[in-house]
Coordinates of C-alpha atoms in Angstrom, one line a residue:
X1 CA 66.6 -24.1 -88.8
X2 CA 70.2 -23.0 -89.2
X3 CA 73.1 -24.1 -87.1
X4 CA 76.8 -23.6 -87.7
X5 CA 78.1 -26.9 -86.2
X6 CA 76.6 -30.2 -85.1
X7 CA 77.8 -30.3 -81.5
X8 CA 78.3 -27.8 -78.7
X9 CA 82.0 -28.5 -78.5
X10 CA 82.4 -27.7 -82.2
X11 CA 80.2 -24.6 -82.2
X12 CA 81.3 -21.4 -80.5
X13 CA 84.9 -22.4 -79.6
X14 CA 85.6 -23.6 -83.2
X15 CA 84.3 -20.3 -84.6
X16 CA 86.4 -18.3 -82.2
X17 CA 89.5 -20.3 -82.6
X18 CA 89.3 -19.8 -86.4
X19 CA 90.7 -16.3 -85.7
X20 CA 94.0 -17.9 -84.8
X21 CA 94.1 -20.3 -87.7
X22 CA 95.6 -19.8 -91.1
X23 CA 96.3 -21.9 -94.2
X24 CA 100.1 -22.8 -94.3
X25 CA 102.3 -20.7 -96.6
X26 CA 102.0 -21.7 -100.2
X27 CA 105.0 -23.0 -102.2
X28 CA 104.5 -20.3 -104.8
X29 CA 104.1 -17.1 -102.7
X30 CA 105.3 -18.0 -99.3
X31 CA 102.5 -15.9 -97.9
X32 CA 100.1 -16.9 -95.2
X33 CA 96.5 -17.1 -96.4
X34 CA 94.0 -16.2 -93.7
X35 CA 91.4 -18.7 -92.7
X36 CA 87.9 -17.4 -93.7
X37 CA 86.9 -17.5 -90.0
X38 CA 89.9 -15.3 -89.1
X39 CA 88.8 -12.7 -91.7
X40 CA 85.3 -12.7 -90.3
X41 CA 86.5 -12.2 -86.7
X42 CA 89.0 -9.6 -87.8
X43 CA 86.2 -7.5 -89.3
X44 CA 84.1 -8.1 -86.1
X45 CA 86.9 -7.0 -83.8
X46 CA 87.5 -3.9 -85.9
X47 CA 83.8 -3.0 -85.8
X48 CA 83.8 -3.6 -82.0
X49 CA 86.5 -1.1 -81.4
X50 CA 85.1 1.5 -83.8
X51 CA 84.4 4.9 -82.1
X52 CA 80.7 4.8 -82.5
X53 CA 77.5 4.3 -80.4
X54 CA 77.0 0.6 -79.8
X55 CA 75.7 -1.9 -77.3
X56 CA 77.8 -3.8 -74.8
X57 CA 77.2 -6.9 -76.9
X58 CA 78.7 -5.3 -80.0
X59 CA 81.9 -4.5 -78.0
X60 CA 82.6 -8.2 -77.8
X61 CA 84.9 -8.8 -80.8
X62 CA 85.1 -12.5 -80.1
X63 CA 81.4 -13.2 -79.8
X64 CA 79.8 -16.0 -81.9
X65 CA 76.1 -16.6 -82.6
X66 CA 73.8 -19.4 -83.7
X67 CA 70.3 -18.8 -85.0
X68 CA 67.5 -21.3 -85.3
X69 CA 63.9 -21.0 -86.6
X70 CA 61.0 -23.0 -85.1
X71 CA 58.1 -24.2 -87.1
X72 CA 55.8 -21.7 -85.5
X73 CA 58.0 -18.9 -86.8
X74 CA 59.8 -18.3 -83.5
X75 CA 63.4 -17.2 -84.1
X76 CA 66.0 -18.2 -81.4
X77 CA 69.4 -16.7 -81.3
X78 CA 72.1 -17.8 -78.9
X79 CA 75.3 -15.7 -78.6
X80 CA 78.4 -16.7 -76.7
X81 CA 79.9 -13.4 -75.6
X82 CA 83.4 -15.0 -75.5
X83 CA 83.6 -18.6 -76.7
X84 CA 87.0 -19.1 -75.0
X85 CA 85.6 -18.1 -71.6
X86 CA 82.3 -20.1 -72.2
X87 CA 80.7 -18.4 -69.3
X88 CA 78.2 -15.7 -70.5
X89 CA 75.5 -16.1 -73.2
X90 CA 72.7 -13.9 -74.5
X91 CA 69.6 -15.8 -75.6
X92 CA 67.2 -13.8 -77.8
X93 CA 63.7 -14.9 -78.6
X94 CA 61.6 -13.3 -81.4
X95 CA 58.0 -14.6 -81.6
X96 CA 55.8 -13.5 -84.5
X97 CA 53.9 -10.4 -83.6
X98 CA 55.5 -10.0 -80.2
X99 CA 58.2 -7.9 -78.6
X100 CA 61.7 -9.4 -78.6
X101 CA 62.9 -11.0 -75.4
X102 CA 66.5 -11.1 -74.2
X103 CA 67.9 -13.3 -71.4
X104 CA 71.4 -13.2 -69.9
X105 CA 72.5 -16.7 -69.2
X106 CA 75.5 -17.9 -67.1
X107 CA 77.2 -21.3 -67.4
X108 CA 78.4 -22.1 -63.9
X109 CA 80.7 -24.9 -65.2
X110 CA 82.5 -23.2 -68.1
X111 CA 85.5 -25.5 -68.0
X112 CA 83.5 -28.7 -68.4
X113 CA 80.1 -27.8 -69.9
X114 CA 79.6 -26.6 -73.5
X115 CA 76.5 -24.7 -74.5
X116 CA 75.0 -24.4 -77.9
X117 CA 71.8 -24.7 -80.0
X118 CA 70.9 -28.2 -81.2
X119 CA 70.2 -29.0 -84.8
X120 CA 66.8 -30.6 -84.1
X121 CA 63.7 -29.6 -86.1
X122 CA 62.5 -28.0 -82.9
X123 CA 65.4 -25.8 -81.6
X124 CA 66.8 -26.6 -78.1
X125 CA 69.7 -25.5 -75.9
X126 CA 72.2 -28.4 -76.0
X127 CA 74.4 -28.8 -72.9
X128 CA 77.3 -31.2 -73.4
X129 CA 79.5 -32.4 -70.5
X130 CA 81.7 -35.4 -71.4
X131 CA 79.4 -38.0 -72.8
X132 CA 76.3 -36.5 -71.2
X133 CA 74.0 -34.4 -73.4
X134 CA 71.0 -32.5 -72.1
X135 CA 68.5 -30.6 -74.2
X136 CA 66.1 -28.0 -72.9
X137 CA 63.6 -25.5 -74.4
X138 CA 62.9 -23.1 -71.6
X139 CA 61.1 -20.6 -73.9
X140 CA 58.2 -22.8 -75.0
X141 CA 54.7 -22.8 -73.7
X142 CA 55.1 -26.4 -72.5
X143 CA 58.2 -25.5 -70.4
X144 CA 58.0 -21.8 -69.6
X145 CA 61.2 -21.8 -67.5
X146 CA 62.5 -18.5 -68.7
X147 CA 59.3 -16.6 -67.9
X148 CA 59.0 -18.2 -64.5
X149 CA 62.7 -17.5 -63.8
X150 CA 62.3 -13.9 -64.9
X151 CA 59.4 -13.3 -62.5
X152 CA 61.0 -15.2 -59.6
X153 CA 63.0 -12.2 -58.5
X154 CA 66.0 -14.4 -57.8
X155 CA 69.4 -12.8 -58.9
X156 CA 70.4 -16.2 -60.2
X157 CA 67.4 -18.2 -61.3
X158 CA 68.2 -21.9 -62.3
X159 CA 66.9 -23.2 -65.6
X160 CA 67.5 -26.4 -67.6
X161 CA 67.5 -28.6 -64.5
X162 CA 69.9 -26.2 -62.7
X163 CA 72.6 -26.5 -65.4
X164 CA 72.3 -22.8 -66.3
X165 CA 71.4 -19.6 -64.5
X166 CA 69.3 -16.7 -65.7
X167 CA 70.9 -13.5 -64.4
X168 CA 68.0 -11.3 -63.4
X169 CA 68.3 -7.5 -63.1
X170 CA 68.2 -6.7 -59.3
X171 CA 68.9 -3.8 -57.0
X172 CA 72.1 -3.9 -54.8
X173 CA 72.5 -3.0 -51.2
X174 CA 74.0 0.4 -50.3
X175 CA 75.1 1.9 -47.0
X176 CA 73.7 5.3 -45.7
X177 CA 77.1 6.9 -46.4
X178 CA 76.9 5.8 -50.1
X179 CA 73.3 6.9 -50.5
X180 CA 74.1 10.3 -49.1
X181 CA 77.2 10.8 -51.2
X182 CA 75.5 9.7 -54.4
X183 CA 72.5 11.9 -53.7
X184 CA 74.8 15.0 -53.3
X185 CA 76.8 14.1 -56.4
X186 CA 73.7 13.6 -58.5
X187 CA 71.4 16.3 -57.2
X188 CA 73.5 19.2 -55.9
X189 CA 75.5 21.2 -58.5
X190 CA 78.4 21.5 -56.1
X191 CA 77.8 18.1 -54.7
X192 CA 81.3 16.7 -55.4
X193 CA 82.9 19.6 -53.6
X194 CA 80.6 19.1 -50.6
X195 CA 81.4 15.4 -50.5
X196 CA 85.1 16.3 -50.6
X197 CA 84.7 18.8 -47.8
X198 CA 83.0 16.2 -45.6
X199 CA 85.8 13.7 -46.3
X200 CA 88.5 16.3 -45.5
X201 CA 86.9 17.4 -42.2
X202 CA 84.4 15.0 -40.5
X203 CA 85.9 11.8 -42.0
X204 CA 89.6 12.7 -42.1
X205 CA 91.5 9.9 -40.4
X206 CA 88.1 8.6 -39.2
X207 CA 89.3 5.0 -39.5
X208 CA 92.8 5.6 -38.1
X209 CA 93.9 2.6 -36.0
X210 CA 97.2 2.7 -34.1
X211 CA 97.6 -0.5 -32.1
X212 CA 99.5 -0.4 -28.8
X213 CA 103.0 -1.8 -28.9
X214 CA 103.3 -4.5 -26.2
X215 CA 106.7 -4.7 -24.7
X216 CA 107.9 -8.1 -23.7
X217 CA 104.9 -10.0 -25.2
X218 CA 105.3 -13.4 -26.7
X219 CA 105.0 -13.1 -30.5
X220 CA 103.7 -16.6 -31.1
X221 CA 104.5 -19.0 -34.0
X222 CA 105.6 -17.2 -37.2
X223 CA 104.9 -19.0 -40.5
X224 CA 108.2 -20.1 -41.9
X225 CA 107.2 -20.1 -45.6
X226 CA 106.3 -16.3 -45.7
X227 CA 108.6 -15.4 -42.8
X228 CA 108.9 -11.7 -41.9
X229 CA 108.8 -8.3 -43.6
X230 CA 111.9 -6.2 -43.9
X231 CA 111.6 -4.1 -40.7
X232 CA 114.1 -2.4 -38.4
X233 CA 112.5 -4.0 -35.3
X234 CA 109.7 -6.6 -34.7
X235 CA 107.7 -5.4 -31.6
X236 CA 104.5 -7.1 -30.7
X237 CA 101.3 -5.0 -31.4
X238 CA 97.6 -5.1 -30.6
X239 CA 95.2 -5.3 -33.6
X240 CA 91.5 -5.2 -34.2
X241 CA 91.5 -8.2 -36.6
X242 CA 88.8 -10.8 -35.9
X243 CA 90.7 -13.7 -37.4
X244 CA 91.7 -16.7 -35.3
X245 CA 95.4 -17.2 -35.8
X246 CA 97.6 -20.3 -35.4
X247 CA 100.3 -19.6 -32.7
X248 CA 99.1 -16.1 -31.9
X249 CA 96.1 -13.9 -31.3
X250 CA 95.2 -10.5 -32.8
X251 CA 96.1 -9.0 -29.5
X252 CA 99.6 -10.4 -29.8
X253 CA 101.0 -10.1 -33.3
X254 CA 104.6 -9.5 -34.1
X255 CA 104.9 -6.7 -36.6
X256 CA 105.8 -7.9 -40.1
X257 CA 105.4 -11.6 -39.2
X258 CA 103.0 -13.9 -41.0
X259 CA 100.6 -16.2 -39.1
X260 CA 98.4 -18.9 -40.5
X261 CA 94.6 -18.3 -40.1
X262 CA 93.0 -21.1 -38.2
X263 CA 90.6 -23.2 -40.2
X264 CA 91.6 -21.5 -43.5
X265 CA 94.4 -23.5 -45.1
X266 CA 96.5 -21.4 -47.5
X267 CA 95.5 -18.0 -45.9
X268 CA 97.9 -16.0 -43.7
X269 CA 97.7 -12.7 -41.8
X270 CA 100.2 -10.0 -40.9
X271 CA 100.2 -6.5 -39.4
X272 CA 102.6 -3.6 -39.0
X273 CA 103.0 0.2 -38.6
X274 CA 105.1 1.7 -41.4
X275 CA 107.5 3.4 -38.9
X276 CA 109.0 0.0 -38.3
X277 CA 110.0 -0.5 -42.0
X278 CA 113.8 -0.8 -42.4
X279 CA 115.7 2.4 -42.8
X280 CA 117.3 1.0 -46.0
X281 CA 113.8 1.0 -47.6
X282 CA 112.5 4.3 -46.1
X283 CA 115.7 6.1 -46.8
X284 CA 115.7 5.6 -50.6
X285 CA 115.5 9.1 -52.0
X286 CA 113.4 10.3 -54.9
X287 CA 111.0 7.4 -54.9
X288 CA 108.2 8.4 -52.4
X289 CA 107.3 11.3 -50.2
X290 CA 108.4 11.1 -46.6
X291 CA 105.9 9.5 -44.3
X292 CA 104.2 11.9 -41.9
X293 CA 103.7 11.2 -38.2
X294 CA 100.1 10.0 -38.5
X295 CA 100.6 7.4 -41.3
X296 CA 103.8 6.2 -39.8
X297 CA 101.9 5.0 -36.7
X298 CA 98.8 3.9 -38.6
X299 CA 98.0 0.2 -38.5
X300 CA 98.3 -1.8 -41.7
X301 CA 96.7 -5.3 -41.9
X302 CA 97.5 -7.8 -44.7
X303 CA 96.1 -11.1 -45.8
X304 CA 98.1 -13.5 -48.1
X305 CA 96.5 -16.2 -50.2
X306 CA 98.6 -19.1 -51.5
X307 CA 97.2 -19.3 -55.0
X308 CA 98.0 -22.9 -55.4
X309 CA 94.9 -23.4 -53.2
X310 CA 92.5 -21.0 -54.8
X311 CA 90.6 -19.9 -57.9
X312 CA 89.8 -16.2 -58.1
X313 CA 86.9 -14.4 -59.8
X314 CA 85.6 -10.8 -60.2
X315 CA 82.1 -9.5 -60.4
X316 CA 80.7 -6.1 -61.0
X317 CA 78.1 -4.6 -58.6
X318 CA 74.5 -3.9 -59.5
X319 CA 75.5 -0.2 -60.0
X320 CA 79.2 0.2 -59.8
X321 CA 81.5 0.7 -61.7
X322 CA 79.1 2.2 -64.2
X323 CA 79.7 2.5 -67.9
X324 CA 78.9 6.1 -68.8
X325 CA 81.5 8.9 -69.0
X326 CA 83.4 9.9 -65.9
X327 CA 83.0 13.6 -65.2
X328 CA 86.8 14.0 -65.0
X329 CA 88.2 14.0 -68.6
X330 CA 87.6 17.1 -70.6
X331 CA 88.6 18.6 -73.9
X332 CA 90.4 16.0 -76.1
X333 CA 90.0 13.4 -73.4
X334 CA 86.2 13.1 -74.1
X335 CA 84.1 12.5 -77.1
X336 CA 80.8 14.2 -76.5
X337 CA 79.1 12.4 -79.5
X338 CA 79.2 9.0 -77.7
X339 CA 77.1 8.0 -74.6
X340 CA 80.2 6.5 -73.0
X341 CA 83.9 5.8 -73.6
X342 CA 83.1 2.5 -75.2
X343 CA 80.0 3.7 -77.1
X344 CA 77.4 2.8 -74.5
X345 CA 76.3 3.8 -71.0
X346 CA 74.4 0.7 -69.9
X347 CA 75.1 -3.0 -69.6
X348 CA 71.6 -3.9 -70.9
X349 CA 70.7 -6.5 -72.0
X350 CA 73.3 -8.0 -69.6
X351 CA 72.6 -8.1 -65.9
X352 CA 75.3 -6.9 -63.5
X353 CA 74.8 -8.8 -60.2
X354 CA 76.9 -7.8 -57.2
X355 CA 77.1 -11.4 -55.9
X356 CA 78.6 -14.8 -56.7
X357 CA 76.4 -17.5 -58.3
X358 CA 75.2 -20.3 -55.9
X359 CA 77.5 -22.9 -57.3
X360 CA 80.6 -20.8 -56.7
X361 CA 79.3 -19.8 -53.3
X362 CA 79.6 -23.4 -52.1
X363 CA 83.4 -23.2 -52.1
X364 CA 83.8 -19.5 -51.3
X365 CA 86.9 -18.7 -49.2
X366 CA 87.2 -14.9 -49.2
X367 CA 85.9 -11.7 -50.7
X368 CA 87.2 -8.2 -51.0
X369 CA 86.0 -5.0 -52.7
X370 CA 87.2 -3.9 -56.1
X371 CA 88.2 -0.5 -57.4
X372 CA 86.9 3.0 -58.0
X373 CA 83.4 3.9 -59.2
X374 CA 83.3 5.0 -62.8
X375 CA 83.1 8.7 -62.0
X376 CA 86.5 8.5 -60.2
X377 CA 87.9 5.9 -62.5
X378 CA 89.4 8.2 -65.1
X379 CA 92.0 11.0 -65.1
X380 CA 91.3 14.7 -64.7
X381 CA 94.9 15.8 -64.6
X382 CA 98.2 14.8 -66.2
X383 CA 99.0 13.2 -69.5
X384 CA 96.5 10.4 -69.2
X385 CA 93.6 12.8 -69.1
X386 CA 94.2 14.1 -72.6
X387 CA 93.9 10.9 -74.7
X388 CA 92.3 7.5 -74.8
X389 CA 89.1 9.2 -73.5
X390 CA 90.9 9.9 -70.2
X391 CA 91.8 6.3 -69.6
X392 CA 88.6 5.0 -68.1
X393 CA 89.5 2.0 -65.9
X394 CA 88.6 -1.3 -67.6
X395 CA 87.0 -4.4 -66.4
X396 CA 86.2 -7.9 -67.7
X397 CA 83.8 -10.5 -66.3
X398 CA 83.6 -14.1 -67.5
X399 CA 85.6 -13.0 -70.6
X400 CA 83.1 -10.3 -71.4
X401 CA 84.6 -6.8 -71.8
X402 CA 82.4 -4.4 -70.0
X403 CA 84.9 -1.6 -70.2
X404 CA 88.0 -1.8 -72.5
X405 CA 91.3 -2.4 -70.8
X406 CA 93.5 0.7 -71.2
X407 CA 97.3 0.7 -71.7
X408 CA 99.3 2.3 -68.8
X409 CA 96.9 1.1 -66.1
X410 CA 97.5 -1.4 -63.3
X411 CA 95.6 -4.6 -64.0
X412 CA 94.7 -7.6 -61.9
X413 CA 93.7 -10.4 -64.3
X414 CA 92.8 -14.1 -64.4
X415 CA 93.4 -16.3 -67.5
X416 CA 91.2 -19.1 -68.6
X417 CA 93.7 -21.7 -67.2
X418 CA 93.5 -20.1 -63.7
X419 CA 96.7 -18.1 -64.0
X420 CA 96.6 -14.9 -61.9
X421 CA 98.6 -11.9 -62.9
X422 CA 99.1 -8.3 -62.0
X423 CA 100.8 -5.9 -64.4
X424 CA 100.7 -2.5 -66.2
X425 CA 98.6 -3.1 -69.3
X426 CA 100.1 -2.5 -72.7
X427 CA 98.7 -2.5 -76.3
X428 CA 100.5 -5.8 -76.9
X429 CA 98.6 -7.3 -73.9
X430 CA 95.4 -7.1 -75.9
X431 CA 96.6 -10.3 -77.6
X432 CA 95.7 -12.0 -74.2
X433 CA 92.0 -11.0 -74.4
X434 CA 90.9 -14.4 -75.7
X435 CA 92.4 -15.9 -72.6
X436 CA 91.2 -13.3 -70.1
X437 CA 88.4 -14.5 -67.9
X438 CA 88.4 -11.7 -65.3
X439 CA 90.2 -8.4 -65.1
X440 CA 90.0 -5.1 -63.2
X441 CA 92.1 -2.0 -63.7
X442 CA 92.5 0.7 -61.0
X443 CA 94.9 3.5 -61.6
X444 CA 98.7 3.4 -62.1
X445 CA 101.1 1.0 -60.3
X446 CA 102.2 1.5 -56.7
X447 CA 105.0 -1.1 -57.2
X448 CA 106.0 -2.4 -60.6
X449 CA 108.6 -4.9 -61.8
X450 CA 112.1 -3.6 -62.7
X451 CA 112.6 -5.2 -66.2
X452 CA 116.3 -5.5 -65.5
X453 CA 116.2 -7.2 -62.1
X454 CA 112.6 -8.4 -61.8
X455 CA 112.4 -6.8 -58.4
X456 CA 109.6 -4.5 -57.3
X457 CA 110.3 -0.7 -57.6
X458 CA 108.1 2.2 -56.7
X459 CA 105.8 3.4 -59.5
X460 CA 106.8 6.6 -61.2
X461 CA 103.6 8.5 -60.3
X462 CA 103.3 7.5 -56.6
X463 CA 104.2 11.1 -55.6
X464 CA 101.9 12.9 -58.1
X465 CA 98.4 13.4 -56.8
X466 CA 96.8 14.5 -60.1
X467 CA 98.8 12.6 -62.6
X468 CA 98.4 9.4 -60.6
X469 CA 94.7 9.9 -59.9
X470 CA 95.2 8.9 -56.3
X471 CA 92.0 10.7 -55.3
X472 CA 91.9 11.7 -51.6
X473 CA 90.8 15.3 -51.0
X474 CA 90.3 18.2 -53.2
X475 CA 93.4 19.8 -51.5
X476 CA 95.6 17.0 -52.7
X477 CA 95.8 15.6 -49.2
X478 CA 96.6 12.0 -50.0
X479 CA 96.2 10.5 -46.5
X480 CA 93.1 8.4 -46.0
X481 CA 91.8 4.9 -45.5
X482 CA 93.0 2.8 -48.4
X483 CA 93.1 -0.8 -49.7
X484 CA 95.5 -2.3 -52.2
X485 CA 96.7 -5.6 -53.5
X486 CA 100.1 -7.0 -54.5
X487 CA 101.7 -10.2 -55.9
X488 CA 104.6 -11.9 -54.2
X489 CA 106.5 -15.2 -54.8
X490 CA 107.8 -17.1 -51.8
X491 CA 109.1 -20.7 -51.5
X492 CA 108.3 -21.1 -55.2
X493 CA 104.6 -20.3 -54.7
X494 CA 102.6 -17.3 -55.9
X495 CA 100.8 -15.2 -53.3
X496 CA 98.1 -12.6 -53.7
X497 CA 98.2 -10.2 -50.8
X498 CA 95.4 -7.8 -49.8
X499 CA 96.4 -4.8 -47.8
X500 CA 94.2 -2.6 -45.6
X501 CA 95.7 0.7 -44.6
X502 CA 93.8 2.5 -41.8
X503 CA 95.1 5.8 -43.1
X504 CA 97.9 6.2 -45.6
X505 CA 99.3 7.9 -48.6
X506 CA 100.4 6.0 -51.8
X507 CA 103.9 6.5 -50.5
X508 CA 103.2 4.6 -47.3
X509 CA 101.5 1.9 -49.3
X510 CA 104.6 1.6 -51.6
X511 CA 107.0 1.3 -48.7
X512 CA 104.8 -1.3 -47.0
X513 CA 104.5 -3.5 -50.1
X514 CA 108.3 -3.1 -50.6
X515 CA 108.9 -4.3 -47.1
X516 CA 106.9 -7.4 -47.8
X517 CA 108.8 -8.2 -51.0
X518 CA 106.0 -7.6 -53.4
X519 CA 107.0 -7.4 -57.1
X520 CA 103.8 -5.6 -58.2
X521 CA 101.2 -3.6 -56.3
X522 CA 98.1 -1.5 -57.1
X523 CA 95.5 0.6 -55.4
X524 CA 92.0 -0.8 -54.9
X525 CA 89.3 1.4 -53.2
X526 CA 89.4 3.9 -50.4
X527 CA 87.8 6.3 -48.0
X528 CA 85.3 4.1 -46.2
X529 CA 85.0 0.7 -44.5
X530 CA 82.4 -0.5 -47.0
X531 CA 84.8 0.4 -49.8
X532 CA 87.7 -1.6 -48.3
X533 CA 85.7 -4.6 -47.0
X534 CA 87.4 -7.9 -46.7
X535 CA 86.1 -11.2 -45.2
X536 CA 87.1 -14.8 -44.9
X537 CA 84.7 -17.7 -44.8
X538 CA 85.0 -21.1 -43.1
X539 CA 82.3 -23.8 -43.1
X540 CA 80.2 -24.2 -40.0
X541 CA 78.7 -27.4 -38.7
X542 CA 75.3 -27.9 -40.2
X543 CA 76.3 -26.3 -43.6
X544 CA 76.5 -22.6 -42.7
X545 CA 79.3 -20.1 -43.2
X546 CA 81.3 -18.4 -40.5
X547 CA 82.3 -15.0 -41.8
X548 CA 85.5 -13.5 -40.2
X549 CA 86.2 -9.9 -41.1
X550 CA 89.6 -8.2 -41.4
X551 CA 88.4 -5.4 -39.2
X552 CA 85.6 -5.7 -36.7
X553 CA 83.6 -2.8 -38.1
X554 CA 83.2 -4.6 -41.4
X555 CA 80.7 -7.0 -39.9
X556 CA 78.1 -4.2 -39.8
X557 CA 77.9 -4.2 -43.6
X558 CA 76.7 -7.8 -43.7
X559 CA 72.9 -8.3 -43.1
X560 CA 71.1 -10.5 -40.6
X561 CA 68.2 -12.8 -41.1
X562 CA 65.1 -12.8 -38.9
X563 CA 66.6 -15.6 -36.8
X564 CA 69.9 -13.6 -36.3
X565 CA 72.1 -15.5 -38.7
X566 CA 74.6 -13.4 -40.6
X567 CA 74.0 -13.1 -44.4
X568 CA 77.5 -12.3 -45.8
X569 CA 77.9 -9.4 -48.3
X570 CA 78.5 -10.5 -51.9
X571 CA 77.3 -14.1 -51.1
X572 CA 73.9 -13.8 -49.6
X573 CA 72.5 -10.7 -51.3
X574 CA 73.4 -8.5 -54.3
X575 CA 75.6 -5.5 -53.6
X576 CA 76.0 -2.3 -55.6
X577 CA 79.8 -2.5 -55.5
X578 CA 82.2 -4.7 -57.5
X579 CA 84.4 -7.3 -55.7
X580 CA 86.9 -10.1 -56.0
X581 CA 86.2 -13.5 -54.6
X582 CA 88.4 -16.5 -53.9
X583 CA 87.2 -20.1 -54.1
X584 CA 88.9 -23.2 -52.8
X585 CA 90.1 -25.4 -55.7
X586 CA 88.4 -28.7 -56.1
X587 CA 90.3 -31.9 -56.9
X588 CA 90.3 -32.8 -60.5
X589 CA 87.9 -35.7 -61.4

């Protein structure tokens, strides 16, 4: 057999890190001589970005492979899709005279467990964690774990004594609204217009909530660390949140104030109506459109996460966002010779899952939905529609690029050291790709950092419906149910804030995030409760999970078992939509 290195720790990471290595400058020439590994990976990266038909595996410019040959002629190939991330692997088995097999494996402990092929006469997967080494051969007739795992039907089927998961292709749950909309889009030639008509009429402001202002009510105990938003007044309002709050109730929340969520350390909730934002913010001319009477009184609910307490991940749904072309770009913005903007239109042989793996589910704290579907996740109008293939929104899972990150787009990302960031992506940021563990792009910024002051300022396209790809209706009516996220620093800590806007334009979102002191903000998804879903989870006695939803109606999207127990979306069953999830940090060993 053939193996590049002797141990797991030396294998994939060493090969990938060679890209950053170079022989020191020589005394004669003063030039840097590239390391042979760097040359190999440079060629691989260039090939990955070439505008040609390819597979999703070929897009991974950092991938590294080992190949081994058994005595019976079986060839085993293990590919780390991103050795820095150490999370996703593709195992390929070629048996003489049989069809090739491909298995998408996930390492649930990428920070501590290395995965490689062993250098034994009989190949094995070698798992190394500290001084512990485990070998498994799940493809053999003696231990047919892979075939059993594939036929189990489990989304995450454990193999190798539970040290790895096989990600099985599964179907994800969809609501009736999603089924109807997708049927119309896919089967009726004017289906997109019909869906838009329904949104503009039957569903316009369907989710509008405008809580009663309660004169003379006691606002309760405001959290001192986050304080209050910049409002002209702080009346007490009624909300439909289902959270249990410390020092207040959802029926008695002071607008703009932050309250700790009971039983959920590091998580805080707030609410307001944009009409109460300070005149100094609302009166800034030329930044946003004026707020209309409906969105001014529409409820906005926010949840803040103290990121010193949480890890964050991102997972694509079983169906969305897809990888083929969006129907929006045209002309120079689309290459008709390719099946998709990155050269492919399917994730196969990888399996997109729509749920967290069982190991991560044990410490789950919250989930919220991601961004636009692929068909909406590209530009039809404006400068961005005419180049870079219309700027299809990018996304990365476990360091694996499923859709290339595009410059000019708002990006929520997580590095391999746990750092969470939000920024407008640039070409120079591609240097971060070896460190990117998760990333999701969705449109252009609502709020971005002023390079001179570091403060948050309104994004330049907030007022432009087409150029900003803010969706909404075909008549450029921007007001609808929306969700967004922002980053804020308070008391020396970094906070990720999720915002739910019962009906709003991007202008109302911008003013709200400004009032809360955000230094960067972006749109997530919109138009329906299932697309703006957000839930918190606290442990129950007996080992269960208590799910608390930001809005009461979101509970209907979860499923129930035969005995009536709630099965939370994204945790208990695969879903067709993408989502972010937060996990409570565990103490270091």
